[in-house]
PDB file of C-alpha atoms in Angstrom:
ATOM      1  CA  MET A   1      86.366 117.048 116.347  1.00 40.00           C
ATOM      2  CA  LEU A   2      87.830 115.714 112.913  1.00 56.00           C
ATOM      3  CA  ASP A   3      85.928 113.588 111.378  1.00 92.00           C
ATOM      4  CA  TRP A   4      87.876 110.657 109.519  1.00 91.00           C
ATOM      5  CA  TYR A   5      87.912 111.703 105.919  1.00 91.00           C
ATOM      6  CA  SER A   6      89.268 115.402 107.326  1.00 92.00           C
ATOM      7  CA  LEU A   7      92.131 113.479 109.665  1.00 92.00           C
ATOM      8  CA  GLN A   8      93.579 111.761 107.033  1.00 94.00           C
ATOM      9  CA  GLY A   9      94.441 114.625 104.649  1.00 92.00           C
ATOM     10  CA  GLN A  10      96.634 115.840 106.486  1.00 94.00           C
ATOM     11  CA  LEU A  11      98.413 112.635 107.686  1.00 96.00           C
ATOM     12  CA  PRO A  12     101.609 112.293 105.700  1.00 96.00           C
ATOM     13  CA  LEU A  13     101.919 109.691 103.263  1.00 96.00           C
ATOM     14  CA  LEU A  14     105.729 108.910 104.267  1.00 96.00           C
ATOM     15  CA  ASP A  15     106.908 109.821 107.654  1.00 97.00           C
ATOM     16  CA  ASP A  16     109.679 111.268 106.381  1.00 95.00           C
ATOM     17  CA  ASP A  17     111.331 111.957 110.567  1.00 96.00           C
ATOM     18  CA  HIS A  18     110.430 107.993 110.676  1.00 96.00           C
ATOM     19  CA  LEU A  19     112.476 107.412 108.113  1.00 95.00           C
ATOM     20  CA  SER A  20     115.784 108.769 108.462  1.00 96.00           C
ATOM     21  CA  ARG A  21     115.453 107.325 111.915  1.00 97.00           C
ATOM     22  CA  MET A  22     115.324 103.861 110.346  1.00 96.00           C
ATOM     23  CA  GLU A  23     118.646 105.258 109.008  1.00 95.00           C
ATOM     24  CA  GLN A  24     120.076 106.425 111.049  1.00 97.00           C
ATOM     25  CA  ASP A  25     119.273 102.499 112.891  1.00 96.00           C
ATOM     26  CA  LEU A  26     119.393 100.264 110.154  1.00 96.00           C
ATOM     27  CA  SER A  27     121.351 102.510 107.439  1.00 95.00           C
ATOM     28  CA  ALA A  28     119.437 103.890 104.590  1.00 94.00           C
ATOM     29  CA  PRO A  29     120.791 100.338 102.302  1.00 95.00           C
ATOM     30  CA  VAL A  30     118.809  98.508 104.264  1.00 96.00           C
ATOM     31  CA  VAL A  31     116.405 100.598 104.269  1.00 96.00           C
ATOM     32  CA  ALA A  32     115.937 100.619 100.845  1.00 96.00           C
ATOM     33  CA  ARG A  33     115.873  96.807 100.713  1.00 96.00           C
ATOM     34  CA  LEU A  34     112.838  96.963 103.422  1.00 96.00           C
ATOM     35  CA  LEU A  35     111.160  99.636 101.872  1.00 96.00           C
ATOM     36  CA  GLY A  36     111.614  97.503  98.335  1.00 96.00           C
ATOM     37  CA  LEU A  37     110.020  94.891 100.524  1.00 96.00           C
ATOM     38  CA  PHE A  38     107.185  97.440 101.923  1.00 96.00           C
ATOM     39  CA  LEU A  39     106.313  97.909  98.455  1.00 96.00           C
ATOM     40  CA  GLU A  40     105.760  94.126  96.668  1.00 96.00           C
ATOM     41  CA  ASP A  41     104.076  93.453 100.320  1.00 95.00           C
ATOM     42  CA  GLY A  42     101.595  96.237  99.177  1.00 94.00           C
ATOM     43  CA  ARG A  43     100.899  95.513  95.965  1.00 95.00           C
ATOM     44  CA  THR A  44     100.503  92.384  97.051  1.00 95.00           C
ATOM     45  CA  GLN A  45      97.849  92.808 100.540  1.00 94.00           C
ATOM     46  CA  GLY A  46      96.204  95.561  98.348  1.00 94.00           C
ATOM     47  CA  GLU A  47      95.226  93.641  96.047  1.00 96.00           C
ATOM     48  CA  ALA A  48      93.766  91.100  98.377  1.00 96.00           C
ATOM     49  CA  LEU A  49      91.928  93.294 100.082  1.00 96.00           C
ATOM     50  CA  ARG A  50      90.861  95.139  96.914  1.00 96.00           C
ATOM     51  CA  GLN A  51      89.236  91.150  95.844  1.00 97.00           C
ATOM     52  CA  ALA A  52      87.957  90.662  99.263  1.00 97.00           C
ATOM     53  CA  PHE A  53      86.338  94.296  99.366  1.00 97.00           C
ATOM     54  CA  ILE A  54      84.641  93.169  96.027  1.00 97.00           C
ATOM     55  CA  ALA A  55      83.418  90.374  97.427  1.00 97.00           C
ATOM     56  CA  GLN A  56      81.803  92.094 100.144  1.00 95.00           C
ATOM     57  CA  ASP A  57      83.576  89.623 102.324  1.00 96.00           C
ATOM     58  CA  VAL A  58      84.031  92.010 105.429  1.00 95.00           C
ATOM     59  CA  GLN A  59      86.055  89.589 107.411  1.00 95.00           C
ATOM     60  CA  GLN A  60      89.128  89.179 105.824  1.00 96.00           C
ATOM     61  CA  ILE A  61      88.756  92.552 104.815  1.00 96.00           C
ATOM     62  CA  ALA A  62      88.739  93.587 108.580  1.00 96.00           C
ATOM     63  CA  ARG A  63      92.134  90.586 108.479  1.00 95.00           C
ATOM     64  CA  TRP A  64      94.217  92.992 105.586  1.00 94.00           C
ATOM     65  CA  CYS A  65      93.702  95.981 107.459  1.00 95.00           C
ATOM     66  CA  HIS A  66      94.621  94.522 110.862  1.00 94.00           C
ATOM     67  CA  SER A  67      97.849  92.929 108.980  1.00 92.00           C
ATOM     68  CA  LEU A  68      98.628  96.517 107.022  1.00 93.00           C
ATOM     69  CA  THR A  69      97.576  98.672 110.029  1.00 94.00           C
ATOM     70  CA  SER A  70     100.550  97.008 111.761  1.00 92.00           C
ATOM     71  CA  ALA A  71     102.746  97.219 108.122  1.00 92.00           C
ATOM     72  CA  CYS A  72     102.343 100.191 107.914  1.00 95.00           C
ATOM     73  CA  GLY A  73     103.607 101.662 111.128  1.00 94.00           C
ATOM     74  CA  SER A  74     106.898 100.197 111.260  1.00 94.00           C
ATOM     75  CA  TYR A  75     106.998 102.547 108.089  1.00 95.00           C
ATOM     76  CA  GLY A  76     105.753 105.540 109.439  1.00 96.00           C
ATOM     77  CA  ALA A  77     103.217 105.165 105.944  1.00 97.00           C
ATOM     78  CA  LEU A  78     101.452 107.295 109.110  1.00 97.00           C
ATOM     79  CA  ARG A  79      97.258 107.683 106.497  1.00 97.00           C
ATOM     80  CA  CYS A  80      97.566 103.966 105.756  1.00 97.00           C
ATOM     81  CA  GLN A  81      97.564 102.639 108.523  1.00 97.00           C
ATOM     82  CA  TYR A  82      95.117 105.152 109.778  1.00 97.00           C
ATOM     83  CA  LEU A  83      92.633 104.814 107.109  1.00 97.00           C
ATOM     84  CA  SER A  84      93.232 100.821 107.699  1.00 96.00           C
ATOM     85  CA  GLU A  85      92.570 100.809 111.234  1.00 96.00           C
ATOM     86  CA  LYS A  86      89.374 102.711 109.998  1.00 96.00           C
ATOM     87  CA  LEU A  87      88.626 100.742 107.694  1.00 97.00           C
ATOM     88  CA  GLU A  88      88.292  97.488 110.308  1.00 96.00           C
ATOM     89  CA  GLN A  89      86.233  99.469 112.382  1.00 95.00           C
ATOM     90  CA  SER A  90      83.970  99.909 110.015  1.00 95.00           C
ATOM     91  CA  CYS A  91      84.012  96.282 109.387  1.00 95.00           C
ATOM     92  CA  GLN A  92      83.485  95.304 112.535  1.00 95.00           C
ATOM     93  CA  GLN A  93      80.241  97.924 112.844  1.00 95.00           C
ATOM     94  CA  GLY A  94      79.000  96.534 110.189  1.00 93.00           C
ATOM     95  CA  ASP A  95      78.363  99.285 108.410  1.00 91.00           C
ATOM     96  CA  ALA A  96      78.768  99.280 104.602  1.00 92.00           C
ATOM     97  CA  ASP A  97      78.470 102.281 103.160  1.00 93.00           C
ATOM     98  CA  LEU A  98      80.835 103.525 105.965  1.00 94.00           C
ATOM     99  CA  VAL A  99      83.045 100.394 104.219  1.00 96.00           C
ATOM    100  CA  ALA A 100      82.462 101.562 100.722  1.00 96.00           C
ATOM    101  CA  GLU A 101      84.006 105.335 101.641  1.00 95.00           C
ATOM    102  CA  GLN A 102      87.048 104.197 103.856  1.00 96.00           C
ATOM    103  CA  TYR A 103      87.273 101.672 101.029  1.00 97.00           C
ATOM    104  CA  ALA A 104      87.855 103.501  98.247  1.00 96.00           C
ATOM    105  CA  ALA A 105      89.539 106.897 100.132  1.00 97.00           C
ATOM    106  CA  TRP A 106      92.243 103.657 102.003  1.00 96.00           C
ATOM    107  CA  GLN A 107      93.080 103.187  97.967  1.00 96.00           C
ATOM    108  CA  ALA A 108      93.936 106.026  97.163  1.00 97.00           C
ATOM    109  CA  ALA A 109      96.491 106.440 100.572  1.00 97.00           C
ATOM    110  CA  LEU A 110      97.435 103.126  99.118  1.00 96.00           C
ATOM    111  CA  ASP A 111      99.303 103.941  95.986  1.00 97.00           C
ATOM    112  CA  ALA A 112      99.855 107.692  96.138  1.00 97.00           C
ATOM    113  CA  THR A 113     101.787 105.418  99.365  1.00 97.00           C
ATOM    114  CA  LEU A 114     103.290 103.189  97.626  1.00 97.00           C
ATOM    115  CA  GLN A 115     104.036 105.268  94.656  1.00 97.00           C
ATOM    116  CA  ASN A 116     106.326 107.966  96.626  1.00 96.00           C
ATOM    117  CA  VAL A 117     107.697 104.553  98.333  1.00 96.00           C
ATOM    118  CA  ASP A 118     108.869 103.245  95.029  1.00 96.00           C
ATOM    119  CA  ALA A 119     109.546 106.922  93.211  1.00 95.00           C
ATOM    120  CA  ARG A 120     112.192 107.073  96.449  1.00 93.00           C
ATOM    121  CA  LEU A 121     112.957 103.968  95.866  1.00 94.00           C
ATOM    122  CA  ASN A 122     114.334 105.648  92.250  1.00 93.00           C
ATOM    123  CA  GLU A 123     116.150 107.623  94.089  1.00 89.00           C
ATOM    124  CA  THR A 124     118.391 106.094  95.377  1.00 80.00           C
ATOM    125  CA  ARG A 125     119.413 103.572  92.371  1.00 72.00           C
TER     126      ARG A 125
END
């Protein structure tokens, strides 16, 4: 069985099929606007989660992760969605070492995902 770290590395930052279905259902301009909102929210929520991590407030980390799991899933940000879910679970279990390890992986995934979204938006402009 794969561990969480190995599995997260196999997940795409953004699921292109998911985004294509969104464009078919909503149109490319609408999806571009939604991705712009996701980019802004991702930065804001990412900073809030970072502050909670610095404060070692595992309850707040878990709350932010719960919110981020849903948001990431809505846009097909599969790696961040998976890591948010795992990080929330680790917070609930009180495993400080695993929280730190998963937070680092989540932060790297969020940064890469937001860069990917930004690049995608710049292509459409």
